[in-house]
Amino acid sequence: MKPINSVLFVCMGNICRSPTGEAVFRQKAGDAGLSIEVDSAGTIAHHQGEQADPRSRAAGEQRGYSFKGQTARQVTDADFVHFDLILAADSANLSDLQAACPEEFQHKLKLMLSFIGADENKEVPDPYYGAGNGFELVLDLIEESCDNLINKIKVNE
């Protein structure tokens, strides 16, 4: 694994899954003593400038994560150059990224849950229209994947 100095989390609107990924990874990387730039973006600009969904924030803040300073934005061409690792919430997001990403940076694209178990195709379900514990499930999955990614980064330091 090449050195990871920056990670971008991506979902469709950048208001649920990717800001959660950003908040979780930022906290966990800091706790692990890693200095890694972390950001999030969406494949669409529909929610540009908005804060994370209040349900995402409430679930994350209950576990001690901060969403301070986050506002939704769309992925830019510069992101493909700048970030070392770009993590998509699901296969539709990954497909959108693959279509926009220059060939030389395709290796940076992975699913957010690529670091959980043997199933590299596992996706973070979109909790936006769901009910119940969808936001808690998203946190559980992202926390596990972030822990595993941080362990990989630390081993390769």
Tab-separated table of C-alpha atoms in Angstrom:
chain	number	residue	atom	x	y	z
A	1	MET	CA	0.000	0.000	0.000
A	2	LYS	CA	1.322	3.434	-0.984
A	3	PRO	CA	1.488	6.070	1.763
A	4	ILE	CA	-1.926	7.580	2.518
A	5	ASN	CA	-1.771	11.287	3.380
A	6	SER	CA	-5.277	12.243	2.281
A	7	VAL	CA	-8.656	10.496	2.075
A	8	LEU	CA	-11.889	11.649	0.411
A	9	PHE	CA	-15.219	10.041	1.349
A	10	VAL	CA	-17.911	10.200	-1.353
A	11	CYS	CA	-21.649	9.485	-1.464
A	12	MET	CA	-24.363	10.894	-3.694
A	13	GLY	CA	-25.364	14.146	-1.974
A	14	ASN	CA	-22.621	14.507	0.650
A	15	ILE	CA	-25.109	14.859	3.509
A	16	CYS	CA	-25.311	11.372	5.101
A	17	ARG	CA	-22.716	8.691	4.458
A	18	SER	CA	-19.683	10.666	3.272
A	19	PRO	CA	-19.789	13.335	6.013
A	20	THR	CA	-20.131	10.484	8.510
A	21	GLY	CA	-17.076	8.824	6.975
A	22	GLU	CA	-15.173	12.097	7.163
A	23	ALA	CA	-16.102	12.687	10.816
A	24	VAL	CA	-15.349	9.114	11.900
A	25	PHE	CA	-12.052	8.831	10.031
A	26	ARG	CA	-10.841	12.269	11.149
A	27	GLN	CA	-11.434	11.354	14.812
A	28	LYS	CA	-10.028	7.842	14.593
A	29	ALA	CA	-6.941	8.892	12.595
A	30	GLY	CA	-6.249	11.661	15.108
A	31	ASP	CA	-6.683	9.245	18.017
A	32	ALA	CA	-4.190	6.929	16.294
A	33	GLY	CA	-1.652	9.748	15.981
A	34	LEU	CA	-1.937	9.975	12.211
A	35	SER	CA	-1.848	13.298	10.385
A	36	ILE	CA	-4.083	12.643	7.390
A	37	GLU	CA	-6.137	15.182	5.458
A	38	VAL	CA	-9.792	14.102	5.381
A	39	ASP	CA	-12.681	15.526	3.369
A	40	SER	CA	-15.983	14.440	1.865
A	41	ALA	CA	-17.912	15.223	-1.304
A	42	GLY	CA	-20.904	14.114	-3.330
A	43	THR	CA	-21.291	12.895	-6.874
A	44	ILE	CA	-24.079	15.468	-7.347
A	45	ALA	CA	-24.321	19.129	-6.322
A	46	HIS	CA	-27.959	19.055	-5.164
A	47	HIS	CA	-27.116	19.724	-1.491
A	48	GLN	CA	-24.069	21.952	-2.107
A	49	GLY	CA	-23.415	24.263	0.845
A	50	GLU	CA	-25.717	22.375	3.237
A	51	GLN	CA	-24.666	20.800	6.527
A	52	ALA	CA	-24.870	17.066	7.034
A	53	ASP	CA	-28.353	15.616	7.525
A	54	PRO	CA	-29.488	16.285	11.130
A	55	ARG	CA	-30.065	12.553	11.656
A	56	SER	CA	-26.481	11.755	10.596
A	57	ARG	CA	-25.124	14.479	12.835
A	58	ALA	CA	-27.239	13.365	15.809
A	59	ALA	CA	-26.164	9.721	15.487
A	60	GLY	CA	-22.496	10.635	15.011
A	61	GLU	CA	-22.392	13.277	17.728
A	62	GLN	CA	-23.939	10.787	20.156
A	63	ARG	CA	-20.820	8.664	19.584
A	64	GLY	CA	-18.503	11.650	19.995
A	65	TYR	CA	-17.827	12.588	16.365
A	66	SER	CA	-17.713	16.200	15.209
A	67	PHE	CA	-19.274	17.439	11.972
A	68	LYS	CA	-18.106	20.997	12.644
A	69	GLY	CA	-17.121	22.925	9.525
A	70	GLN	CA	-18.549	20.375	7.096
A	71	THR	CA	-20.665	21.564	4.186
A	72	ALA	CA	-21.756	19.537	1.192
A	73	ARG	CA	-19.825	19.925	-2.030
A	74	GLN	CA	-19.509	18.067	-5.304
A	75	VAL	CA	-16.429	16.089	-6.317
A	76	THR	CA	-14.106	18.116	-8.558
A	77	ASP	CA	-11.517	17.070	-11.128
A	78	ALA	CA	-8.830	18.344	-8.738
A	79	ASP	CA	-9.936	15.792	-6.126
A	80	PHE	CA	-8.729	12.923	-8.310
A	81	VAL	CA	-5.257	14.463	-8.431
A	82	HIS	CA	-5.100	15.636	-4.821
A	83	PHE	CA	-6.420	12.731	-2.727
A	84	ASP	CA	-4.462	9.501	-2.212
A	85	LEU	CA	-7.577	7.440	-1.545
A	86	ILE	CA	-11.158	8.131	-2.663
A	87	LEU	CA	-13.788	5.982	-0.958
A	88	ALA	CA	-17.284	5.633	-2.450
A	89	ALA	CA	-20.276	4.655	-0.319
A	90	ASP	CA	-21.804	2.301	-2.908
A	91	SER	CA	-21.342	0.868	-6.386
A	92	ALA	CA	-23.416	3.618	-8.037
A	93	ASN	CA	-21.168	6.274	-6.494
A	94	LEU	CA	-18.097	4.273	-7.472
A	95	SER	CA	-19.353	3.978	-11.052
A	96	ASP	CA	-19.939	7.749	-11.219
A	97	LEU	CA	-16.427	8.360	-9.911
A	98	GLN	CA	-14.900	5.867	-12.354
A	99	ALA	CA	-16.643	7.624	-15.240
A	100	ALA	CA	-15.279	11.031	-14.210
A	101	CYS	CA	-11.805	9.970	-13.065
A	102	PRO	CA	-8.823	10.068	-15.439
A	103	GLU	CA	-7.301	6.649	-16.103
A	104	GLU	CA	-4.077	7.463	-14.242
A	105	PHE	CA	-5.991	7.954	-10.966
A	106	GLN	CA	-8.442	5.030	-11.169
A	107	HIS	CA	-6.306	3.075	-8.682
A	108	LYS	CA	-7.295	5.566	-5.950
A	109	LEU	CA	-10.989	4.614	-6.137
A	110	LYS	CA	-12.433	2.023	-3.741
A	111	LEU	CA	-15.627	1.340	-1.845
A	112	MET	CA	-15.773	2.725	1.714
A	113	LEU	CA	-16.205	-0.776	3.092
A	114	SER	CA	-13.296	-2.286	1.139
A	115	PHE	CA	-11.512	-2.716	4.443
A	116	ILE	CA	-14.126	-4.990	6.040
A	117	GLY	CA	-13.578	-8.715	5.662
A	118	ALA	CA	-13.153	-10.520	2.391
A	119	ASP	CA	-16.156	-8.961	0.646
A	120	GLU	CA	-14.656	-5.953	-1.136
A	121	ASN	CA	-18.024	-5.200	-2.759
A	122	LYS	CA	-19.870	-4.436	0.460
A	123	GLU	CA	-21.778	-1.152	0.323
A	124	VAL	CA	-22.865	1.431	2.880
A	125	PRO	CA	-26.671	1.510	2.659
A	126	ASP	CA	-28.203	4.943	2.116
A	127	PRO	CA	-30.177	5.796	5.271
A	128	TYR	CA	-31.746	8.988	3.855
A	129	TYR	CA	-35.185	7.582	3.011
A	130	GLY	CA	-35.136	4.752	5.519
A	131	ALA	CA	-36.512	4.513	9.007
A	132	GLY	CA	-35.294	2.921	12.190
A	133	ASN	CA	-31.625	2.466	12.911
A	134	GLY	CA	-30.234	3.177	9.425
A	135	PHE	CA	-27.928	5.931	10.638
A	136	GLU	CA	-26.628	3.706	13.457
A	137	LEU	CA	-25.923	0.901	10.975
A	138	VAL	CA	-24.031	3.339	8.738
A	139	LEU	CA	-21.903	4.356	11.720
A	140	ASP	CA	-21.233	0.742	12.704
A	141	LEU	CA	-20.053	-0.144	9.187
A	142	ILE	CA	-17.965	2.986	8.699
A	143	GLU	CA	-16.336	2.660	12.128
A	144	GLU	CA	-15.252	-0.908	11.399
A	145	SER	CA	-13.908	-0.037	7.968
A	146	CYS	CA	-12.070	3.056	9.268
A	147	ASP	CA	-10.486	1.040	12.098
A	148	ASN	CA	-9.228	-1.522	9.588
A	149	LEU	CA	-7.964	1.152	7.174
A	150	ILE	CA	-6.106	2.943	9.978
A	151	ASN	CA	-4.502	-0.340	11.024
A	152	LYS	CA	-3.333	-0.899	7.417
A	153	ILE	CA	-1.919	2.621	7.236
A	154	LYS	CA	-0.066	2.199	10.536
A	155	VAL	CA	1.437	-1.129	9.445
A	156	ASN	CA	2.749	0.529	6.270
A	157	GLU	CA	4.297	3.575	7.979
